Short mmCIF file of C-alpha atoms and ligand atoms in Angstrom, two decimals:
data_model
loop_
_atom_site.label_atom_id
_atom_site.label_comp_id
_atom_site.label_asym_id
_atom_site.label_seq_id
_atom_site.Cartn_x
_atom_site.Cartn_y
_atom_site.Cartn_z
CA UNK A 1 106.58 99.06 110.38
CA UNK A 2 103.12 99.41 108.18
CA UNK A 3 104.47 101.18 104.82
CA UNK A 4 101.82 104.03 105.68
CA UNK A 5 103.87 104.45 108.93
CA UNK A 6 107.19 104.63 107.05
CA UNK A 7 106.02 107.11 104.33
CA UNK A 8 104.24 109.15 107.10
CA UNK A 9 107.60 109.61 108.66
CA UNK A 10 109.11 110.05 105.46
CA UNK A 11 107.01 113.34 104.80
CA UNK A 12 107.53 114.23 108.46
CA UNK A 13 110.71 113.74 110.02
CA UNK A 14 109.69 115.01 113.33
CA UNK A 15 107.39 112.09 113.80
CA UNK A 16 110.13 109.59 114.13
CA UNK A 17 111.27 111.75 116.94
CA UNK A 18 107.98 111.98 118.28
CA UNK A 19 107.63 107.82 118.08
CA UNK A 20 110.98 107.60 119.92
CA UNK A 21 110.03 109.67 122.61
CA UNK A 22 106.74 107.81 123.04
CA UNK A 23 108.60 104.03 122.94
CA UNK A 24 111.46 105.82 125.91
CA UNK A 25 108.36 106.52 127.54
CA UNK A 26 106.34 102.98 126.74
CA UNK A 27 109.62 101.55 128.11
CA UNK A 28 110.30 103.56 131.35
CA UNK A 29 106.86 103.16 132.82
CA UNK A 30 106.70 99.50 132.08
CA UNK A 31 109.86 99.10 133.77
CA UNK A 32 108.76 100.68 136.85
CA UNK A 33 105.34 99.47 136.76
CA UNK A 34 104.20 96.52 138.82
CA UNK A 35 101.83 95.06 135.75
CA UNK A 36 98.76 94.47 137.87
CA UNK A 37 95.81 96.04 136.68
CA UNK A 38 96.10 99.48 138.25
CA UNK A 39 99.27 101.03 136.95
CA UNK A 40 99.59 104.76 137.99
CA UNK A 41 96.13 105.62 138.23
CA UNK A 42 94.40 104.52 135.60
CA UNK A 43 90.32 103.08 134.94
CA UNK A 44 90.40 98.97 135.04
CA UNK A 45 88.63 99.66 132.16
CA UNK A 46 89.82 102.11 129.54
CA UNK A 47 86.50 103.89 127.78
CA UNK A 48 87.20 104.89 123.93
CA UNK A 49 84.72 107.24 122.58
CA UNK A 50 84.50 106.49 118.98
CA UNK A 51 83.59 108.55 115.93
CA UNK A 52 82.42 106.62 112.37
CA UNK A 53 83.29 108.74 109.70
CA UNK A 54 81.13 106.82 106.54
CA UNK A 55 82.36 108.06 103.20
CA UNK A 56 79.76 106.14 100.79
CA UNK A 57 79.49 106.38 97.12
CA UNK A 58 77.04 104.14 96.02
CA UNK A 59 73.69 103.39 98.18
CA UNK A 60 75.13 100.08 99.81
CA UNK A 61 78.30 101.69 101.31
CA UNK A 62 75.46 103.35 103.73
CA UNK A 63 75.84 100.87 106.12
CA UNK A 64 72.97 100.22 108.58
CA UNK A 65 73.34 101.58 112.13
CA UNK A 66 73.14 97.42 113.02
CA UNK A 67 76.69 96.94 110.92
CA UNK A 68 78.26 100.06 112.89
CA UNK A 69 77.07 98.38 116.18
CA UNK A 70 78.53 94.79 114.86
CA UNK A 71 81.85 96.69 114.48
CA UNK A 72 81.95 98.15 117.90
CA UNK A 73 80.78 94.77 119.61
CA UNK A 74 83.56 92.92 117.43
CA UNK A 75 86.26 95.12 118.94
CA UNK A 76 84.91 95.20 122.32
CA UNK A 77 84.86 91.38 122.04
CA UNK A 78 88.24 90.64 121.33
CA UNK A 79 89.98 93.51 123.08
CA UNK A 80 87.98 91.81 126.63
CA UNK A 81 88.61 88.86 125.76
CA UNK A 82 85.19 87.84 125.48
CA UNK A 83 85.66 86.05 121.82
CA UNK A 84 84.43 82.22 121.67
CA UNK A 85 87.53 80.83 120.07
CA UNK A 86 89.79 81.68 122.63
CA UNK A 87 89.23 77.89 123.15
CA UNK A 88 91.49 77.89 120.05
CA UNK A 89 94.51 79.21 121.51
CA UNK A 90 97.27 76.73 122.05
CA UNK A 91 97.70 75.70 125.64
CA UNK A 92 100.83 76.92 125.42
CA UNK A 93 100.12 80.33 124.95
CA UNK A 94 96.96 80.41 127.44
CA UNK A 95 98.59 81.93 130.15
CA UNK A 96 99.68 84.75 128.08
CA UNK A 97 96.41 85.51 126.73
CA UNK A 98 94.81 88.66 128.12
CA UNK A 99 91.90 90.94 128.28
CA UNK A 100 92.95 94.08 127.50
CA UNK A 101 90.31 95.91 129.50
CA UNK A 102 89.01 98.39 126.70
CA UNK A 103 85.40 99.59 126.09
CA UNK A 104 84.81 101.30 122.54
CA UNK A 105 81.32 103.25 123.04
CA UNK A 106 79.48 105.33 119.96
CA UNK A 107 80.21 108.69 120.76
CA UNK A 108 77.10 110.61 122.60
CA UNK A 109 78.73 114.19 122.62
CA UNK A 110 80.14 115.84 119.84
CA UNK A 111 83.24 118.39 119.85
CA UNK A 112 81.04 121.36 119.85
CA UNK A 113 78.57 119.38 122.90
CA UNK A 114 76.14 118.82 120.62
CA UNK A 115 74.24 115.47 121.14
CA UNK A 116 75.60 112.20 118.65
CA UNK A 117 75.11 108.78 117.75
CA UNK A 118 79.08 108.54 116.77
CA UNK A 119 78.15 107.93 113.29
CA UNK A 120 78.44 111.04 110.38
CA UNK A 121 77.32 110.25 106.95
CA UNK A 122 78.71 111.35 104.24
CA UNK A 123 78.24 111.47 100.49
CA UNK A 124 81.51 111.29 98.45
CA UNK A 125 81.70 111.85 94.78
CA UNK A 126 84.85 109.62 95.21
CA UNK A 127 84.52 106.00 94.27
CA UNK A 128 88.25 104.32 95.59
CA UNK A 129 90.57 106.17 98.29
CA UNK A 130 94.14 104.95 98.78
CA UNK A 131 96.13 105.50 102.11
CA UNK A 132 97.39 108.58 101.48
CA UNK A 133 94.56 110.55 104.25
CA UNK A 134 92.89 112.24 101.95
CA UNK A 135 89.91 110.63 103.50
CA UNK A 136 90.61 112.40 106.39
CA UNK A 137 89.68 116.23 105.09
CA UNK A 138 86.64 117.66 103.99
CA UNK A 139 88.93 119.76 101.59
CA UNK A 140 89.47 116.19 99.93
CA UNK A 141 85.98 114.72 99.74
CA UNK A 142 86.83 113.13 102.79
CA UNK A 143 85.13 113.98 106.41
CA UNK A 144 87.69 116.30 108.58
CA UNK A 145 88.92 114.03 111.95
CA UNK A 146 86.96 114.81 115.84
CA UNK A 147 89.64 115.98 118.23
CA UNK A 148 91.80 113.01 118.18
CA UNK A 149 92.90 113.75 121.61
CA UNK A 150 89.06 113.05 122.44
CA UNK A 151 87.91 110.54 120.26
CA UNK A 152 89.28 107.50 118.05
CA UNK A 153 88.41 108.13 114.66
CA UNK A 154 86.96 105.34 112.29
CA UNK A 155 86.89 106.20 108.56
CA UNK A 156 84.93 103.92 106.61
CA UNK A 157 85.59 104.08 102.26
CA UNK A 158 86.31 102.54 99.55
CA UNK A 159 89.84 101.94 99.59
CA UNK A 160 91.87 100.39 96.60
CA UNK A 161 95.42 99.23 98.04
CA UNK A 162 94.30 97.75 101.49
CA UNK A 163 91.68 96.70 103.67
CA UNK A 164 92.68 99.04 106.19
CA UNK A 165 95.06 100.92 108.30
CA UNK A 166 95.77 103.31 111.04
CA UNK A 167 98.05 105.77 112.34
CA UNK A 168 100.22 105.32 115.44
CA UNK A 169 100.10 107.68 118.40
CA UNK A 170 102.14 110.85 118.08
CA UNK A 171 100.96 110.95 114.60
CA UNK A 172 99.60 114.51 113.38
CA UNK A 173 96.19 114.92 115.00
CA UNK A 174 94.47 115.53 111.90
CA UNK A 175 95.47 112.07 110.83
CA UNK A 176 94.87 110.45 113.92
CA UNK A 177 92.90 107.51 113.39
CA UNK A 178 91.83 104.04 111.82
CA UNK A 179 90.80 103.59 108.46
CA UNK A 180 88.61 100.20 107.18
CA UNK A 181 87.80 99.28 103.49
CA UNK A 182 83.98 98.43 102.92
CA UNK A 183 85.26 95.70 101.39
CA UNK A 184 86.66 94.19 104.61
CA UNK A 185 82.99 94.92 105.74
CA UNK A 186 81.42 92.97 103.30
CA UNK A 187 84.00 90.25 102.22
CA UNK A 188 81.84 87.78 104.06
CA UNK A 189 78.92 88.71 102.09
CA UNK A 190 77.40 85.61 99.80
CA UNK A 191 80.53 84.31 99.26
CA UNK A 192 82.12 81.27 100.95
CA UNK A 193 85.23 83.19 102.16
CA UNK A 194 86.40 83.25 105.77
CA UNK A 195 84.11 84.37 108.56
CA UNK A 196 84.46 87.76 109.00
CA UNK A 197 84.75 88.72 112.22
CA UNK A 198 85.88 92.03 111.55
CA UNK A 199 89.74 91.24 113.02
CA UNK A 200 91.05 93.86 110.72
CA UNK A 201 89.53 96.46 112.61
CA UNK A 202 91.13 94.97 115.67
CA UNK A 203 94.44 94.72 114.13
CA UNK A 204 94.26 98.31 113.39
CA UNK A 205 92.88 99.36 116.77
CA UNK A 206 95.98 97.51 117.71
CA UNK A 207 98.17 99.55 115.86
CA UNK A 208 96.14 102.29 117.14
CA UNK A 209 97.41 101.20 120.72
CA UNK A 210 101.39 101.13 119.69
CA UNK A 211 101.31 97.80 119.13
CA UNK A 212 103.74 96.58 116.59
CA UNK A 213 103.01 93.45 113.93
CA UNK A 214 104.10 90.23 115.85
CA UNK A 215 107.32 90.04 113.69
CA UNK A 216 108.27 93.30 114.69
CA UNK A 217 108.85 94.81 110.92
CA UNK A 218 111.84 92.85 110.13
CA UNK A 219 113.08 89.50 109.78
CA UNK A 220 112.59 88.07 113.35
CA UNK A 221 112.05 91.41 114.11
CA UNK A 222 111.57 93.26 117.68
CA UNK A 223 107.73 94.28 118.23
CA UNK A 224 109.04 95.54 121.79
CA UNK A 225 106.73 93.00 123.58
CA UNK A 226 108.34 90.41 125.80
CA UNK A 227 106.00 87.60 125.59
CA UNK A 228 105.22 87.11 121.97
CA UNK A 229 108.18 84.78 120.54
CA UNK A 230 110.13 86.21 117.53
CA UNK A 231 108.47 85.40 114.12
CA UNK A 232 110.47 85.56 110.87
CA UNK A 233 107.32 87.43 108.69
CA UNK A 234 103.52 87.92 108.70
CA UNK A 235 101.22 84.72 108.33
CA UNK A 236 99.29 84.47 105.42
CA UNK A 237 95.95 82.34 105.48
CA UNK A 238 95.20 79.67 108.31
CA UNK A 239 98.25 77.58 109.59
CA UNK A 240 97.49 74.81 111.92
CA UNK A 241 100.01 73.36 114.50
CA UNK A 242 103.30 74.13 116.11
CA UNK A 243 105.16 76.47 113.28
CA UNK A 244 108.83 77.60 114.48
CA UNK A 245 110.62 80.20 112.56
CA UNK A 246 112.91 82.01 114.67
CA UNK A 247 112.24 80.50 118.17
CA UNK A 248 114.04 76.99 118.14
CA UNK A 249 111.80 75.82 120.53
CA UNK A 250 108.13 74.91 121.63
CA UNK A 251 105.78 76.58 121.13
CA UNK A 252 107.31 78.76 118.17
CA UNK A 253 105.18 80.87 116.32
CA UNK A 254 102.15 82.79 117.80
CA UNK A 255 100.42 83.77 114.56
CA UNK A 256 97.21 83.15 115.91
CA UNK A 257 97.66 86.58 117.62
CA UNK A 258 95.95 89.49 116.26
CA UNK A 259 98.78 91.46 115.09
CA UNK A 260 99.11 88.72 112.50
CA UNK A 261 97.97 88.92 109.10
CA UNK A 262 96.36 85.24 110.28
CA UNK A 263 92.57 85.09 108.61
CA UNK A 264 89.80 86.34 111.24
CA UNK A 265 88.55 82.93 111.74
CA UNK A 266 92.52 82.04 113.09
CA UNK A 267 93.23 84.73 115.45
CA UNK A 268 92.05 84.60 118.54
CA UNK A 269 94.56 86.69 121.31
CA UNK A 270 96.03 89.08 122.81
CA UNK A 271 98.91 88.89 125.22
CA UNK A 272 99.51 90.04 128.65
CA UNK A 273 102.62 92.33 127.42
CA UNK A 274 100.57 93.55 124.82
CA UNK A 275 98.05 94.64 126.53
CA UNK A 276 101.02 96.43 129.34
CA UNK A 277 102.27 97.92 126.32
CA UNK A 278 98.57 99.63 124.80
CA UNK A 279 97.91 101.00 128.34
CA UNK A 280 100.68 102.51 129.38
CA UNK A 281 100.02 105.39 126.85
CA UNK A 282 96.87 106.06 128.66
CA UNK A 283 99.32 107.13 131.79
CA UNK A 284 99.36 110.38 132.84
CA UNK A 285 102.00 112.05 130.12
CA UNK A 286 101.08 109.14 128.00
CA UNK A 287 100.03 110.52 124.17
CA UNK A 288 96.35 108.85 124.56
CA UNK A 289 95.99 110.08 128.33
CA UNK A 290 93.44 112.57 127.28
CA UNK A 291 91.33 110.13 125.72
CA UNK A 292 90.56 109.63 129.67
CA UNK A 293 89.11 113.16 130.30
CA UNK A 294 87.27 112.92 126.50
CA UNK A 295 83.69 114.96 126.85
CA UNK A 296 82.62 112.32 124.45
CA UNK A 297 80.33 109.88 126.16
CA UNK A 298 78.74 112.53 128.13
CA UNK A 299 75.22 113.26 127.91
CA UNK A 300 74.44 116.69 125.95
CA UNK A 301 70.81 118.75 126.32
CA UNK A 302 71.91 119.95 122.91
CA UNK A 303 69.86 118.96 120.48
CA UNK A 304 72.02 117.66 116.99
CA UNK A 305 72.82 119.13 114.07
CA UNK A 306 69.93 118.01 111.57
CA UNK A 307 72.50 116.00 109.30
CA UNK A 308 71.46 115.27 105.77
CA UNK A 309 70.91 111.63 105.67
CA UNK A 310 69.84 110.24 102.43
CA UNK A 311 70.41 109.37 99.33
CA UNK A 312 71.42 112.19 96.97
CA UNK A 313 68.88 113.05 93.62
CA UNK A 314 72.14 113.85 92.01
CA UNK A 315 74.85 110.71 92.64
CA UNK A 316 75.42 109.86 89.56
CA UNK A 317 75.84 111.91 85.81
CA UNK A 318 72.14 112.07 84.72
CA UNK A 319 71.64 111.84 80.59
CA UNK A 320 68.34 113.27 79.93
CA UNK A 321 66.17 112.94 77.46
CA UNK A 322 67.02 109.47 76.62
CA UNK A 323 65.98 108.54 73.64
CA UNK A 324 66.64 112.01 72.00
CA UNK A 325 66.26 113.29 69.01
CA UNK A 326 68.44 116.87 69.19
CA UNK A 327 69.33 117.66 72.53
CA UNK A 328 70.66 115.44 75.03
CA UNK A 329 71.53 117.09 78.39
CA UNK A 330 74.14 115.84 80.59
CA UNK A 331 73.95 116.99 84.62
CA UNK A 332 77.22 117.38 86.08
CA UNK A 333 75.98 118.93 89.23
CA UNK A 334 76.83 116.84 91.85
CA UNK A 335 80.44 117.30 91.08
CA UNK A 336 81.95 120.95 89.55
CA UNK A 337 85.55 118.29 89.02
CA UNK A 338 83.71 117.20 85.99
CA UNK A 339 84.68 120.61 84.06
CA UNK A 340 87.19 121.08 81.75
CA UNK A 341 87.04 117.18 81.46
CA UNK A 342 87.00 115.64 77.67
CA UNK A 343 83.85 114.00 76.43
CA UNK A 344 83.24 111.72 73.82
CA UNK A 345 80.35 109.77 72.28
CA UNK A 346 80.90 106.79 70.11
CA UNK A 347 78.92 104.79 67.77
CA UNK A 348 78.11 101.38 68.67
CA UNK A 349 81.47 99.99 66.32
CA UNK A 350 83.18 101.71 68.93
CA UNK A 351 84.35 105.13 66.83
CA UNK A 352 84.35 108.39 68.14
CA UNK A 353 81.69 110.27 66.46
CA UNK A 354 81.85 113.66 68.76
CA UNK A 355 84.30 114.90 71.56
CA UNK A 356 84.45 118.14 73.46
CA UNK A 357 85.12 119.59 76.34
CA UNK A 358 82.59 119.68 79.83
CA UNK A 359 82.60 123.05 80.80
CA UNK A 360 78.77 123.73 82.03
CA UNK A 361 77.29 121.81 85.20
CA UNK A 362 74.33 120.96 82.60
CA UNK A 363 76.05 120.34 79.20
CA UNK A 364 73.65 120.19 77.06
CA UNK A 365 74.91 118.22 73.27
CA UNK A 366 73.23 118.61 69.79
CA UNK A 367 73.20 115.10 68.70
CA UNK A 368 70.82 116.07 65.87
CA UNK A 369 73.29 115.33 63.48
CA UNK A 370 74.08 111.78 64.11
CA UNK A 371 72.15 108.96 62.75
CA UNK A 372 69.64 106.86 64.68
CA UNK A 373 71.17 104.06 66.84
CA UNK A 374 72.84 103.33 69.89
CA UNK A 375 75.47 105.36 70.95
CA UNK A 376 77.85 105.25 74.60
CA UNK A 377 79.28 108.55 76.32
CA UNK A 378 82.74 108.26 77.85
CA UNK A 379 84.22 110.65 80.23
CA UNK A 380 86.80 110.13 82.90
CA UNK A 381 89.32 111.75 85.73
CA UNK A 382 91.14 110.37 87.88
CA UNK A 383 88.60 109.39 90.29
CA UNK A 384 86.28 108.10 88.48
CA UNK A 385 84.64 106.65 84.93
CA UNK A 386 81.00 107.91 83.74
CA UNK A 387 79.64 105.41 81.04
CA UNK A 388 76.66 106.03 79.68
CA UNK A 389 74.21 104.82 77.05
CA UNK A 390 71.51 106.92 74.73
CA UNK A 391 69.59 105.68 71.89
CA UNK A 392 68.94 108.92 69.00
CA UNK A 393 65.66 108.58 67.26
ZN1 LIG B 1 99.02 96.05 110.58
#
């Protein structure tokens, strides 16, 4: 299980119950289902309306509405099986490829039926998130979740530990949800890496379906799917061939399957008990069921919220006059986390020459007393470094 999983239930011991009850469930209705396309009344084709939460700090991490629409078309490729390199899938594993029958659509309706494009935009004075949620709350400098019962949430940040991750259903609402790094976004960009074909984001949707890694957890572990052979561990980079680890026979290893760690440019399926598996929650008294009855793609006559969408005056610590001769002023306004912070300015050897406390939103410093040259302010918290450079007459 993911190690956010594990700590999540760690914090929350009711949440291992709550994944038990869903897998007695998952298990039940696949046992009594007849695995043709229409189990128990449910759409051929499941419609996810999706919400992009995008947490940038710096100008770039706006993505364009094109990038937003390359994610969505990525996932509705490979969860249809509409991907090109399914001609890469062994033969042996053909039959058990599948379509999962999924369509992830922009939201058009917000939770208060207010007209959407899916996407909210959000400044964030916080430059690296790790997966501990606190992307997930406005409280945290994050962007506070749609009804997850009504929407799949998609946070997009700067994360430091991973590239991404997601909760499972039966998680806590407020946490329900995918997150993707920006880097995973642009790890294609001028650099002669592996296609991106934004898999990670399907692995995660995967995960966002109860679907388990393909070595379920553990060494030749269970991932509760019957037609994905037993794999001893994840699969780094791009293997080639037959590979058996735990399987002694033909055709071994399926690690070109997307709940791999596999590059993109190597994964290229999903299988048929998979995709048994991700729909069955959709079932009546299934935990994503209400995703079916979701207001979300509907068309509103409200107008939107005017949303501020640009690029804040104030992103960054402004130093003001520079050069200065007295006074230099720092602005601190974007962020009030800033006070009570230590400040120092050293000379261009690298000494400390003046330190003191922030404690105004517009600290304003008497450098009159130092001697011309180039000096560098230094502050920090835990967040995030300011650097700066002035020159004193
Ligand atoms: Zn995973």
């Amino acid at each position: 299980m993911d190690e956010y999983v594990k700590q999540q239930i760690n914090e929350n011991t009711s949440l291992k119950t709550r994944l038990e009850e869903i897998d007695v469930f998952t298990r039940e209705r696949l046992s009594t289902s007849t695995g043709t396309h229409r189990i128990n009344g449910i759409p051929e084709i499941i419609r996810v309306p999706v919400v992009f939460h995008v947490l940038y700090h710096t100008p770039d991490q706006n993505i364009p509405m094109a990038t937003i629409e390359l994610l969505i078309a990525a996932l509705n490729r490979d969860f249809n099986k509409r991907n090109f390199d399914t001609t890469n899938t062994p033969s042996a594993f053909k039959p058990y490829a599948a379509a999962m029958d999924f369509e992830f659509k922009l939201a058009t309706m917000d939770p208060h039926g207010a007209a959407t494009n899916g996407v909210i935009r959000k400044y964030t004075p916080i430059n690296y998130w790790m997966s501990d949620d606190k992307m997930k709350f406005s409280s945290s400098y994050g962007d506070d979740a749609w009804d997850s019962k009504s929407y799949l949430n998609i946070w997009l940040c700067n994360m430091r530990d991973v590239l991404g991750y997601s909760a499972f259903p039966g998680s806590d609402p407020l946490r329900d949800g995918i997150v993707l790094s920006f880097e995973d976004i642009f790890k294609a960009r001028g650099t002669s890496r592996t296609r991106n074909d934004f898999r990670t984001l399907v692995h995660e949707a995967g995960h966002w379906v109860n679907l388990y890694h393909i070595w379920g957890e553990d060494y030749c572990g269970d991932d509760r799917v019957d037609d994905t052979p037993r794999q001893s561990s994840y699969t780094p980079g791009c293997p080639s061939g037959v590979r058996i680890s735990c399987s002694s026979t033909s055709p071994g290893d399926m690690y070109m399957n997307y709940m791999d760690f596999t590059d993109d440019v190597c994964m290229n399926m999903f299988t048929m008990g998979q995709r048994r598996r991700a729909r069955v929650l959709f079932e009546p008294g299934g935990p994503r069921n209400s995703i079916l009855s979701s207001k979300g793609l509907n068309t509103s006559t409200i107008e939107a919220a005017p949303l501020p969408d640009f690029y804040p005056k104030w992103l960054h610590v402004k130093v003001y006059p520079n050069p200065a001769s007295s006074i230099i002023n720092l602005y601190f306004e974007y962020d009030e986390r800033w006070m009570g912070r230590q400040m120092q300015i050293l000379d261009i050897s690298g000494k400390v020459v003046m330190s003191k406390v922030i404690n105004s939103k517009i600290e304003a410093i008497d450098v009159s007393r130092l001697s011309a040259g180039i000096y560098f302010i230094r502050a920090e918290k835990e967040e995030e470094k300011f650097h700066a450079k002035f020159v004193r007459l």
